């Protein structure tokens, strides 16, 4: 029983290691889409384009993680 759990644990760890690059790419893609949509919406609401881009650059990953849906 213990050997089976050990094998399952090792398999899960290897799976997480294999999927880590995919997760990182998905997070970066989501962040890029978020900033693009944010900039477009700010420009539509009347904020100058350069100012909107600068504000979008100040956004961080925590905004995506802690955002309430």
GROMACS .gro file of N, CA and C in nm:
model
  207
    1UNK      N    1   0.082  -0.120   0.000
    1UNK     CA    2   0.000   0.000   0.000
    1UNK      C    3   0.086   0.126   0.000
    2UNK      N    4   0.192   0.126   0.078
    2UNK     CA    5   0.279   0.243   0.086
    2UNK      C    6   0.355   0.263  -0.045
    3UNK      N    7   0.397   0.156  -0.109
    3UNK     CA    8   0.470   0.167  -0.235
    3UNK      C    9   0.382   0.226  -0.344
    4UNK      N   10   0.254   0.190  -0.343
    4UNK     CA   11   0.161   0.244  -0.443
    4UNK      C   12   0.143   0.395  -0.422
    5UNK      N   13   0.131   0.436  -0.297
    5UNK     CA   14   0.117   0.580  -0.268
    5UNK      C   15   0.242   0.656  -0.309
    6UNK      N   16   0.358   0.596  -0.284
    6UNK     CA   17   0.484   0.660  -0.322
    6UNK      C   18   0.492   0.676  -0.474
    7UNK      N   19   0.454   0.574  -0.547
    7UNK     CA   20   0.456   0.580  -0.694
    7UNK      C   21   0.357   0.685  -0.744
    8UNK      N   22   0.238   0.691  -0.684
    8UNK     CA   23   0.139   0.792  -0.724
    8UNK      C   24   0.191   0.933  -0.695
    9UNK      N   25   0.255   0.950  -0.580
    9UNK     CA   26   0.308   1.081  -0.544
    9UNK      C   27   0.416   1.125  -0.641
   10UNK      N   28   0.505   1.034  -0.675
   10UNK     CA   29   0.612   1.066  -0.770
   10UNK      C   30   0.552   1.098  -0.907
   11UNK      N   31   0.452   1.022  -0.948
   11UNK     CA   32   0.387   1.048  -1.077
   11UNK      C   33   0.321   1.186  -1.078
   12UNK      N   34   0.255   1.224  -0.969
   12UNK     CA   35   0.193   1.356  -0.961
   12UNK      C   36   0.296   1.468  -0.966
   13UNK      N   37   0.405   1.450  -0.895
   13UNK     CA   38   0.511   1.551  -0.896
   13UNK      C   39   0.567   1.567  -1.037
   14UNK      N   40   0.591   1.457  -1.106
   14UNK     CA   41   0.641   1.464  -1.243
   14UNK      C   42   0.539   1.529  -1.337
   15UNK      N   43   0.411   1.502  -1.314
   15UNK     CA   44   0.306   1.564  -1.394
   15UNK      C   45   0.304   1.715  -1.374
   16UNK      N   46   0.315   1.758  -1.248
   16UNK     CA   47   0.317   1.902  -1.220
   16UNK      C   48   0.439   1.968  -1.282
   17UNK      N   49   0.553   1.903  -1.277
   17UNK     CA   50   0.674   1.958  -1.337
   17UNK      C   51   0.657   1.969  -1.488
   18UNK      N   52   0.594   1.870  -1.549
   18UNK     CA   53   0.574   1.872  -1.694
   18UNK      C   54   0.475   1.980  -1.736
   19UNK      N   55   0.374   2.005  -1.653
   19UNK     CA   56   0.271   2.103  -1.689
   19UNK      C   57   0.304   2.246  -1.647
   20UNK      N   58   0.408   2.264  -1.568
   20UNK     CA   59   0.444   2.397  -1.520
   20UNK      C   60   0.468   2.497  -1.634
   21UNK      N   61   0.543   2.464  -1.740
   21UNK     CA   62   0.560   2.561  -1.849
   21UNK      C   63   0.429   2.600  -1.916
   22UNK      N   64   0.338   2.506  -1.928
   22UNK     CA   65   0.207   2.535  -1.989
   22UNK      C   66   0.130   2.633  -1.902
   23UNK      N   67   0.132   2.609  -1.772
   23UNK     CA   68   0.062   2.699  -1.679
   23UNK      C   69   0.122   2.839  -1.683
   24UNK      N   70   0.254   2.848  -1.689
   24UNK     CA   71   0.319   2.979  -1.695
   24UNK      C   72   0.280   3.052  -1.823
   25UNK      N   73   0.280   2.982  -1.935
   25UNK     CA   74   0.239   3.044  -2.062
   25UNK      C   75   0.094   3.091  -2.057
   26UNK      N   76   0.006   3.012  -1.998
   26UNK     CA   77  -0.135   3.052  -1.987
   26UNK      C   78  -0.150   3.176  -1.900
   27UNK      N   79  -0.075   3.184  -1.792
   27UNK     CA   80  -0.082   3.301  -1.705
   27UNK      C   81  -0.031   3.424  -1.779
   28UNK      N   82   0.079   3.411  -1.852
   28UNK     CA   83   0.133   3.525  -1.927
   28UNK      C   84   0.038   3.568  -2.038
   29UNK      N   85  -0.026   3.473  -2.103
   29UNK     CA   86  -0.124   3.505  -2.207
   29UNK      C   87  -0.244   3.578  -2.148
   30UNK      N   88  -0.292   3.529  -2.035
   30UNK     CA   89  -0.405   3.593  -1.969
   30UNK      C   90  -0.369   3.736  -1.927
   31UNK      N   91  -0.248   3.754  -1.880
   31UNK     CA   92  -0.203   3.887  -1.839
   31UNK      C   93  -0.195   3.981  -1.959
   32UNK      N   94  -0.145   3.933  -2.072
   32UNK     CA   95  -0.136   4.016  -2.192
   32UNK      C   96  -0.275   4.054  -2.242
   33UNK      N   97  -0.368   3.960  -2.242
   33UNK     CA   98  -0.505   3.989  -2.285
   33UNK      C   99  -0.569   4.090  -2.192
   34UNK      N  100  -0.548   4.073  -2.061
   34UNK     CA  101  -0.603   4.164  -1.961
   34UNK      C  102  -0.554   4.307  -1.985
   35UNK      N  103  -0.424   4.323  -2.008
   35UNK     CA  104  -0.368   4.457  -2.029
   35UNK      C  105  -0.418   4.518  -2.160
   36UNK      N  106  -0.433   4.437  -2.264
   36UNK     CA  107  -0.482   4.487  -2.392
   36UNK      C  108  -0.626   4.535  -2.381
   37UNK      N  109  -0.710   4.456  -2.318
   37UNK     CA  110  -0.850   4.493  -2.301
   37UNK      C  111  -0.861   4.615  -2.211
   38UNK      N  112  -0.781   4.620  -2.107
   38UNK     CA  113  -0.781   4.735  -2.017
   38UNK      C  114  -0.745   4.863  -2.092
   39UNK      N  115  -0.641   4.857  -2.173
   39UNK     CA  116  -0.598   4.974  -2.249
   39UNK      C  117  -0.706   5.018  -2.348
   40UNK      N  118  -0.765   4.924  -2.420
   40UNK     CA  119  -0.870   4.958  -2.516
   40UNK      C  120  -0.990   5.022  -2.447
   41UNK      N  121  -1.030   4.968  -2.333
   41UNK     CA  122  -1.144   5.024  -2.262
   41UNK      C  123  -1.115   5.162  -2.206
   42UNK      N  124  -0.992   5.185  -2.162
   42UNK     CA  125  -0.956   5.318  -2.112
   42UNK      C  126  -0.957   5.420  -2.225
   43UNK      N  127  -0.908   5.380  -2.342
   43UNK     CA  128  -0.909   5.471  -2.457
   43UNK      C  129  -1.052   5.501  -2.499
   44UNK      N  130  -1.139   5.400  -2.497
   44UNK     CA  131  -1.281   5.422  -2.531
   44UNK      C  132  -1.349   5.517  -2.433
   45UNK      N  133  -1.304   5.515  -2.308
   45UNK     CA  134  -1.368   5.601  -2.208
   45UNK      C  135  -1.312   5.743  -2.209
   46UNK      N  136  -1.213   5.769  -2.295
   46UNK     CA  137  -1.166   5.906  -2.312
   46UNK      C  138  -1.027   5.935  -2.258
   47UNK      N  139  -0.960   5.838  -2.202
   47UNK     CA  140  -0.824   5.858  -2.152
   47UNK      C  141  -0.729   5.855  -2.272
   48UNK      N  142  -0.631   5.947  -2.277
   48UNK     CA  143  -0.535   5.946  -2.388
   48UNK      C  144  -0.462   5.811  -2.398
   49UNK      N  145  -0.430   5.774  -2.521
   49UNK     CA  146  -0.372   5.641  -2.548
   49UNK      C  147  -0.241   5.618  -2.472
   50UNK      N  148  -0.153   5.716  -2.471
   50UNK     CA  149  -0.024   5.699  -2.403
   50UNK      C  150  -0.042   5.684  -2.252
   51UNK      N  151  -0.134   5.761  -2.197
   51UNK     CA  152  -0.160   5.752  -2.053
   51UNK      C  153  -0.221   5.616  -2.019
   52UNK      N  154  -0.309   5.567  -2.104
   52UNK     CA  155  -0.372   5.436  -2.081
   52UNK      C  156  -0.267   5.325  -2.087
   53UNK      N  157  -0.174   5.335  -2.182
   53UNK     CA  158  -0.068   5.234  -2.192
   53UNK      C  159   0.021   5.234  -2.068
   54UNK      N  160   0.052   5.354  -2.020
   54UNK     CA  161   0.137   5.364  -1.902
   54UNK      C  162   0.066   5.306  -1.780
   55UNK      N  163  -0.063   5.332  -1.766
   55UNK     CA  164  -0.138   5.277  -1.654
   55UNK      C  165  -0.147   5.125  -1.663
   56UNK      N  166  -0.161   5.073  -1.785
   56UNK     CA  167  -0.168   4.927  -1.803
   56UNK      C  168  -0.035   4.861  -1.768
   57UNK      N  169   0.076   4.929  -1.796
   57UNK     CA  170   0.207   4.875  -1.761
   57UNK      C  171   0.225   4.863  -1.610
   58UNK      N  172   0.157   4.949  -1.536
   58UNK     CA  173   0.169   4.947  -1.390
   58UNK      C  174   0.090   4.832  -1.327
   59UNK      N  175   0.002   4.770  -1.403
   59UNK     CA  176  -0.074   4.657  -1.351
   59UNK      C  177   0.020   4.539  -1.330
   60UNK      N  178  -0.008   4.461  -1.227
   60UNK     CA  179   0.078   4.347  -1.197
   60UNK      C  180  -0.003   4.217  -1.195
   61UNK      N  181   0.066   4.109  -1.173
   61UNK     CA  182   0.002   3.978  -1.170
   61UNK      C  183  -0.097   3.967  -1.055
   62UNK      N  184  -0.073   4.038  -0.947
   62UNK     CA  185  -0.163   4.030  -0.831
   62UNK      C  186  -0.302   4.083  -0.865
   63UNK      N  187  -0.312   4.175  -0.961
   63UNK     CA  188  -0.443   4.224  -1.002
   63UNK      C  189  -0.526   4.112  -1.064
   64UNK      N  190  -0.460   4.023  -1.136
   64UNK     CA  191  -0.532   3.911  -1.197
   64UNK      C  192  -0.570   3.806  -1.095
   65UNK      N  193  -0.483   3.784  -0.998
   65UNK     CA  194  -0.505   3.679  -0.900
   65UNK      C  195  -0.609   3.719  -0.796
   66UNK      N  196  -0.603   3.844  -0.749
   66UNK     CA  197  -0.690   3.887  -0.641
   66UNK      C  198  -0.819   3.950  -0.690
   67UNK      N  199  -0.838   3.954  -0.819
   67UNK     CA  200  -0.958   4.015  -0.877
   67UNK      C  201  -1.082   3.934  -0.843
   68UNK      N  202  -1.188   4.001  -0.804
   68UNK     CA  203  -1.315   3.934  -0.775
   68UNK      C  204  -1.393   3.916  -0.903
   69UNK      N  205  -1.445   3.797  -0.925
   69UNK     CA  206  -1.524   3.771  -1.047
   69UNK      C  207  -1.669   3.788  -1.020
   0.00000   0.00000   0.00000
